[in-house]
Short mmCIF file of C-alpha atoms and ligand atoms in Angstrom, two decimals:
data_model
loop_
_atom_site.label_atom_id
_atom_site.label_comp_id
_atom_site.label_asym_id
_atom_site.label_seq_id
_atom_site.Cartn_x
_atom_site.Cartn_y
_atom_site.Cartn_z
CA MET A 1 57.60 129.74 127.37
CA PRO A 2 57.79 129.66 123.10
CA ALA A 3 57.49 126.03 121.71
CA SER A 4 61.19 125.50 120.02
CA GLY A 5 60.93 126.72 116.51
CA LYS A 6 58.94 129.70 117.50
CA THR A 7 61.64 132.85 116.84
CA GLU A 8 59.22 135.80 119.09
CA ILE A 9 57.15 136.44 121.80
CA ARG A 10 53.68 136.04 120.86
CA VAL A 11 50.80 138.07 123.07
CA LEU A 12 47.32 137.86 122.54
CA ALA A 13 45.73 140.83 123.36
CA LEU A 14 42.05 140.94 124.12
CA PHE A 15 39.96 144.34 123.86
CA ALA A 16 36.60 143.97 125.83
CA SER A 17 35.53 147.62 125.65
CA PRO A 18 32.96 148.62 123.02
CA ARG A 19 35.17 151.65 122.84
CA LYS A 20 38.38 151.72 120.92
CA THR A 21 39.97 154.71 121.95
CA GLY A 22 38.58 154.67 125.00
CA ALA A 23 40.03 154.55 128.08
CA SER A 24 41.07 151.42 128.57
CA SER A 25 41.72 150.20 125.28
CA SER A 26 44.44 153.47 125.28
CA ILE A 27 46.34 152.63 128.29
CA HIS A 28 46.46 148.87 126.63
CA GLU A 29 48.00 149.86 123.93
CA SER A 30 50.68 151.67 126.00
CA PHE A 31 51.33 148.74 127.87
CA LEU A 32 51.44 146.67 124.29
CA LEU A 33 53.77 149.26 122.69
CA ALA A 34 55.89 149.09 125.61
CA LEU A 35 56.68 145.39 125.37
CA GLY A 36 59.51 145.42 122.84
CA PRO A 37 59.93 143.42 119.92
CA ALA A 38 56.88 140.92 119.97
CA SER A 39 54.06 139.56 117.39
CA ILE A 40 50.94 141.25 118.96
CA ARG A 41 47.18 139.56 117.88
CA ARG A 42 44.59 142.32 118.91
CA ALA A 43 41.27 140.66 118.98
CA TYR A 44 38.87 143.44 119.84
CA LEU A 45 35.68 141.17 121.51
CA TYR A 46 32.93 143.85 120.63
CA GLU A 47 33.99 142.94 117.12
CA MET A 48 33.24 139.29 117.32
CA GLU A 49 30.55 136.52 117.14
CA ILE A 50 31.02 134.47 120.41
CA ARG A 51 28.44 131.95 121.11
CA PRO A 52 27.92 131.50 125.12
CA CYS A 53 28.85 128.25 126.45
CA THR A 54 26.00 125.97 126.94
CA ALA A 55 27.19 123.38 129.05
CA CYS A 56 26.66 120.67 126.38
CA GLY A 57 29.36 118.26 127.83
CA HIS A 58 30.82 117.90 125.11
CA CYS A 59 34.41 119.10 125.36
CA SER A 60 34.51 117.41 128.70
CA ALA A 61 35.32 114.30 126.45
CA ILE A 62 36.72 115.61 123.20
CA SER A 63 38.99 118.81 122.93
CA GLU A 64 36.71 120.65 120.95
CA CYS A 65 33.70 123.02 121.08
CA VAL A 66 30.42 122.42 119.36
CA PHE A 67 30.55 125.82 117.83
CA ASP A 68 32.66 127.27 115.13
CA ASP A 69 32.44 131.08 114.96
CA ASP A 70 35.26 133.71 116.25
CA MET A 71 36.14 131.51 119.13
CA THR A 72 37.64 129.04 116.98
CA PRO A 73 40.89 130.84 115.77
CA LEU A 74 41.08 132.40 118.86
CA TYR A 75 41.85 128.79 120.35
CA ALA A 76 44.87 128.34 118.50
CA GLU A 77 45.77 132.34 119.31
CA LEU A 78 45.56 130.98 122.99
CA ASP A 79 47.87 127.74 122.72
CA GLU A 80 50.69 130.01 120.94
CA ALA A 81 50.74 132.92 123.16
CA ASP A 82 53.58 133.50 125.59
CA LEU A 83 51.46 136.67 127.06
CA LEU A 84 47.26 136.64 127.61
CA SER A 85 46.92 140.49 128.17
CA ILE A 86 43.07 141.52 128.71
CA SER A 87 41.78 145.24 129.13
CA MET A 88 38.51 145.64 129.96
CA PRO A 89 36.17 148.26 131.53
CA LEU A 90 34.33 147.29 134.52
CA TYR A 91 30.67 146.86 134.09
CA PHE A 92 28.65 146.33 137.18
CA SER A 93 32.00 145.47 138.73
CA GLY A 94 32.49 142.69 136.45
CA PRO A 95 34.18 142.33 132.80
CA PRO A 96 31.86 143.07 130.23
CA GLY A 97 29.89 140.68 128.36
CA PRO A 98 31.49 139.46 125.18
CA LEU A 99 34.60 138.97 127.66
CA LYS A 100 32.63 136.87 129.78
CA LEU A 101 31.58 134.47 126.81
CA PHE A 102 35.35 134.58 125.48
CA ILE A 103 36.30 133.05 129.45
CA ASP A 104 33.07 130.57 129.44
CA ARG A 105 34.73 129.62 126.11
CA THR A 106 37.27 128.71 127.29
CA GLN A 107 36.01 125.73 129.21
CA VAL A 108 37.26 123.69 126.70
CA LEU A 109 40.59 124.12 127.71
CA TRP A 110 39.90 123.68 131.40
CA GLU A 111 38.37 120.29 130.38
CA SER A 112 41.55 119.25 128.43
CA ALA A 113 43.87 119.99 130.99
CA ARG A 114 41.77 118.30 133.77
CA ARG A 115 41.97 115.21 131.45
CA ALA A 116 45.88 115.14 130.44
CA LYS A 117 46.83 116.11 134.11
CA LYS A 118 48.94 119.26 132.90
CA HIS A 119 48.59 122.64 131.41
CA ARG A 120 50.66 123.76 128.94
CA GLU A 121 54.29 123.60 129.20
CA GLY A 122 56.44 126.52 130.90
CA PRO A 123 55.45 129.95 132.26
CA VAL A 124 52.98 131.19 129.90
CA ILE A 125 52.04 134.84 132.00
CA GLY A 126 48.63 136.81 131.72
CA ASN A 127 48.51 140.28 132.55
CA LEU A 128 45.02 142.40 133.18
CA ILE A 129 44.24 146.22 132.56
CA CYS A 130 41.03 147.41 134.17
CA THR A 131 39.15 150.65 134.06
CA GLY A 132 36.24 152.21 136.33
CA GLY A 133 34.46 155.19 135.97
CA ALA A 134 33.87 155.50 139.94
CA ARG A 135 35.95 155.19 143.43
CA TYR A 136 34.71 152.47 145.53
CA THR A 137 35.65 150.15 148.28
CA ASP A 138 36.69 146.72 146.55
CA MET A 139 35.12 147.65 143.34
CA PHE A 140 38.13 145.31 141.36
CA LEU A 141 37.32 142.64 143.54
CA PRO A 142 35.15 140.32 141.73
CA SER A 143 36.83 141.24 138.06
CA ILE A 144 40.20 140.01 140.24
CA THR A 145 38.78 136.69 141.18
CA ILE A 146 37.26 136.01 137.78
CA ILE A 147 40.19 136.69 136.04
CA ARG A 148 42.52 135.08 138.45
CA HIS A 149 40.23 131.96 138.20
CA PHE A 150 40.39 131.88 134.16
CA PHE A 151 44.23 132.48 134.67
CA ASN A 152 44.19 129.45 137.18
CA SER A 153 42.37 127.44 135.20
CA ILE A 154 43.81 127.84 131.86
CA GLY A 155 47.57 127.36 133.19
CA PHE A 156 48.54 131.62 132.83
CA ASP A 157 51.31 132.40 135.19
CA TYR A 158 50.15 135.82 136.64
CA GLU A 159 51.04 138.03 139.56
CA ARG A 160 48.06 139.97 140.92
CA SER A 161 50.55 142.88 141.83
CA ASP A 162 51.03 143.29 138.10
CA PHE A 163 47.18 143.82 137.15
CA LEU A 164 46.77 147.57 136.34
CA LEU A 165 43.62 148.89 137.88
CA TYR A 166 42.40 152.11 136.95
CA PRO A 167 39.26 154.13 139.70
CA ASP A 168 38.10 157.74 138.44
CA MET A 169 38.56 157.02 135.21
CA GLU A 170 34.58 158.13 133.68
CA GLY A 171 34.73 160.67 130.41
CA LEU A 172 38.41 159.70 130.10
CA THR A 173 39.12 158.29 126.33
CA GLY A 174 42.70 158.25 124.47
CA ALA A 175 42.28 162.06 123.40
CA ASN A 176 41.87 163.59 127.10
CA ILE A 177 43.32 160.85 129.60
CA PRO A 178 45.95 162.06 131.84
CA LYS A 179 49.76 161.06 130.58
CA LYS A 180 50.13 159.93 134.21
CA HIS A 181 47.57 156.68 133.52
CA LEU A 182 49.74 155.76 129.93
CA ILE A 183 53.14 156.42 131.68
CA ARG A 184 52.57 153.84 134.35
CA ALA A 185 50.69 151.13 131.85
CA GLY A 186 54.13 152.65 129.38
CA ILE A 187 56.25 151.24 132.60
CA ALA A 188 54.63 148.31 133.44
CA GLY A 189 54.72 147.10 129.96
CA GLU A 190 58.39 147.33 129.77
CA ALA A 191 59.06 145.75 132.79
CA LEU A 192 57.09 142.75 131.77
CA GLY A 193 58.34 142.59 127.91
CA LYS A 194 61.69 142.56 129.86
CA ARG A 195 60.74 139.75 131.95
CA LEU A 196 59.12 137.58 129.21
CA LYS A 197 62.48 137.89 127.25
CA THR A 198 64.86 136.92 130.19
CA ALA A 199 62.28 133.70 130.11
CA TYR A 200 62.09 133.47 126.52
CA ARG A 201 66.04 133.19 126.21
CA GLY A 202 65.69 130.54 129.13
CA ALA A 203 63.71 128.53 127.00
CA GLN A 204 66.00 128.40 123.92
C1 FMN B 301 27.32 149.32 131.01
C2 FMN B 301 28.43 149.90 131.97
C3 FMN B 301 28.43 149.52 133.72
C4 FMN B 301 29.37 150.26 134.31
N1 FMN B 301 29.87 149.36 135.32
C5 FMN B 301 30.56 150.34 136.15
C6 FMN B 301 30.73 150.09 137.47
O1 FMN B 301 30.37 148.81 138.21
N2 FMN B 301 31.75 150.41 138.14
C7 FMN B 301 32.43 151.92 137.69
O2 FMN B 301 33.31 152.17 138.50
N3 FMN B 301 32.34 152.05 136.80
C8 FMN B 301 31.35 151.28 135.55
N4 FMN B 301 31.32 152.12 134.67
C9 FMN B 301 31.94 152.89 133.83
C10 FMN B 301 32.74 152.68 133.08
O3 FMN B 301 33.58 151.35 133.86
C11 FMN B 301 33.76 153.75 132.63
O4 FMN B 301 33.70 154.69 132.10
C12 FMN B 301 35.35 152.91 131.87
O5 FMN B 301 36.13 153.73 132.09
C13 FMN B 301 35.14 152.94 130.54
O6 FMN B 301 35.94 152.39 129.70
P1 FMN B 301 36.24 152.44 128.16
O7 FMN B 301 36.47 153.95 127.72
O8 FMN B 301 37.61 151.32 128.09
O9 FMN B 301 35.09 151.61 127.75
C14 FMN B 301 30.23 151.31 133.60
C15 FMN B 301 30.01 151.80 132.47
C16 FMN B 301 28.73 150.83 131.66
C17 FMN B 301 28.19 151.53 130.16
#
């Protein structure tokens, strides 16, 4: 949990919809507000310039990426975060491009962990909020697989049952989204906030 000297729970919140007041972002805000006291860094991935990983191999020997772009400060944010909270709309059953760019660029962290043969100290938690316009069998499965792989690779714990998945969201935004969706996210946020606080105290 928080490294010594830290005084509050730190959250890195990734918003992976181009619509800041769309369905996934609105649900994400309800979730974040319910966490309780926390330092939250919101990163709107569609406003960022993150270059695609080119598999150059540089980070297989040195813990750095050859690119210096908007991903650079996010490495430090990831390192400090107790909770990595991701919201995304489903695009062709997968994550939107900017989120996939972000994920691929964390290869540098996977390589570091591989060399050190350990991940970050203590429990750090990942969570996912995902909205889709339609409803079909296993519609969230490809994204869940990618996000689980991602959390596993960078050493974040998660409970699959915590992932908030919303089908049938076509045409919904923060302005017309049924309250029950926001309430569900709020309840989940409050519960996770309590769990984080307990783990935080245990680490003092
Ligand atoms: C490029 C694109 C691809 C999409 N692909 C899917 C899809 O595969 N499955 C689905 O259920 N909805 C799909 N949708 C609909 C969005 O996932 C849905 O409207 C979502 O709720 C939008 O969330 P937002 O308001 O947070 O952006 C797609 C939308 C776009 C623009």
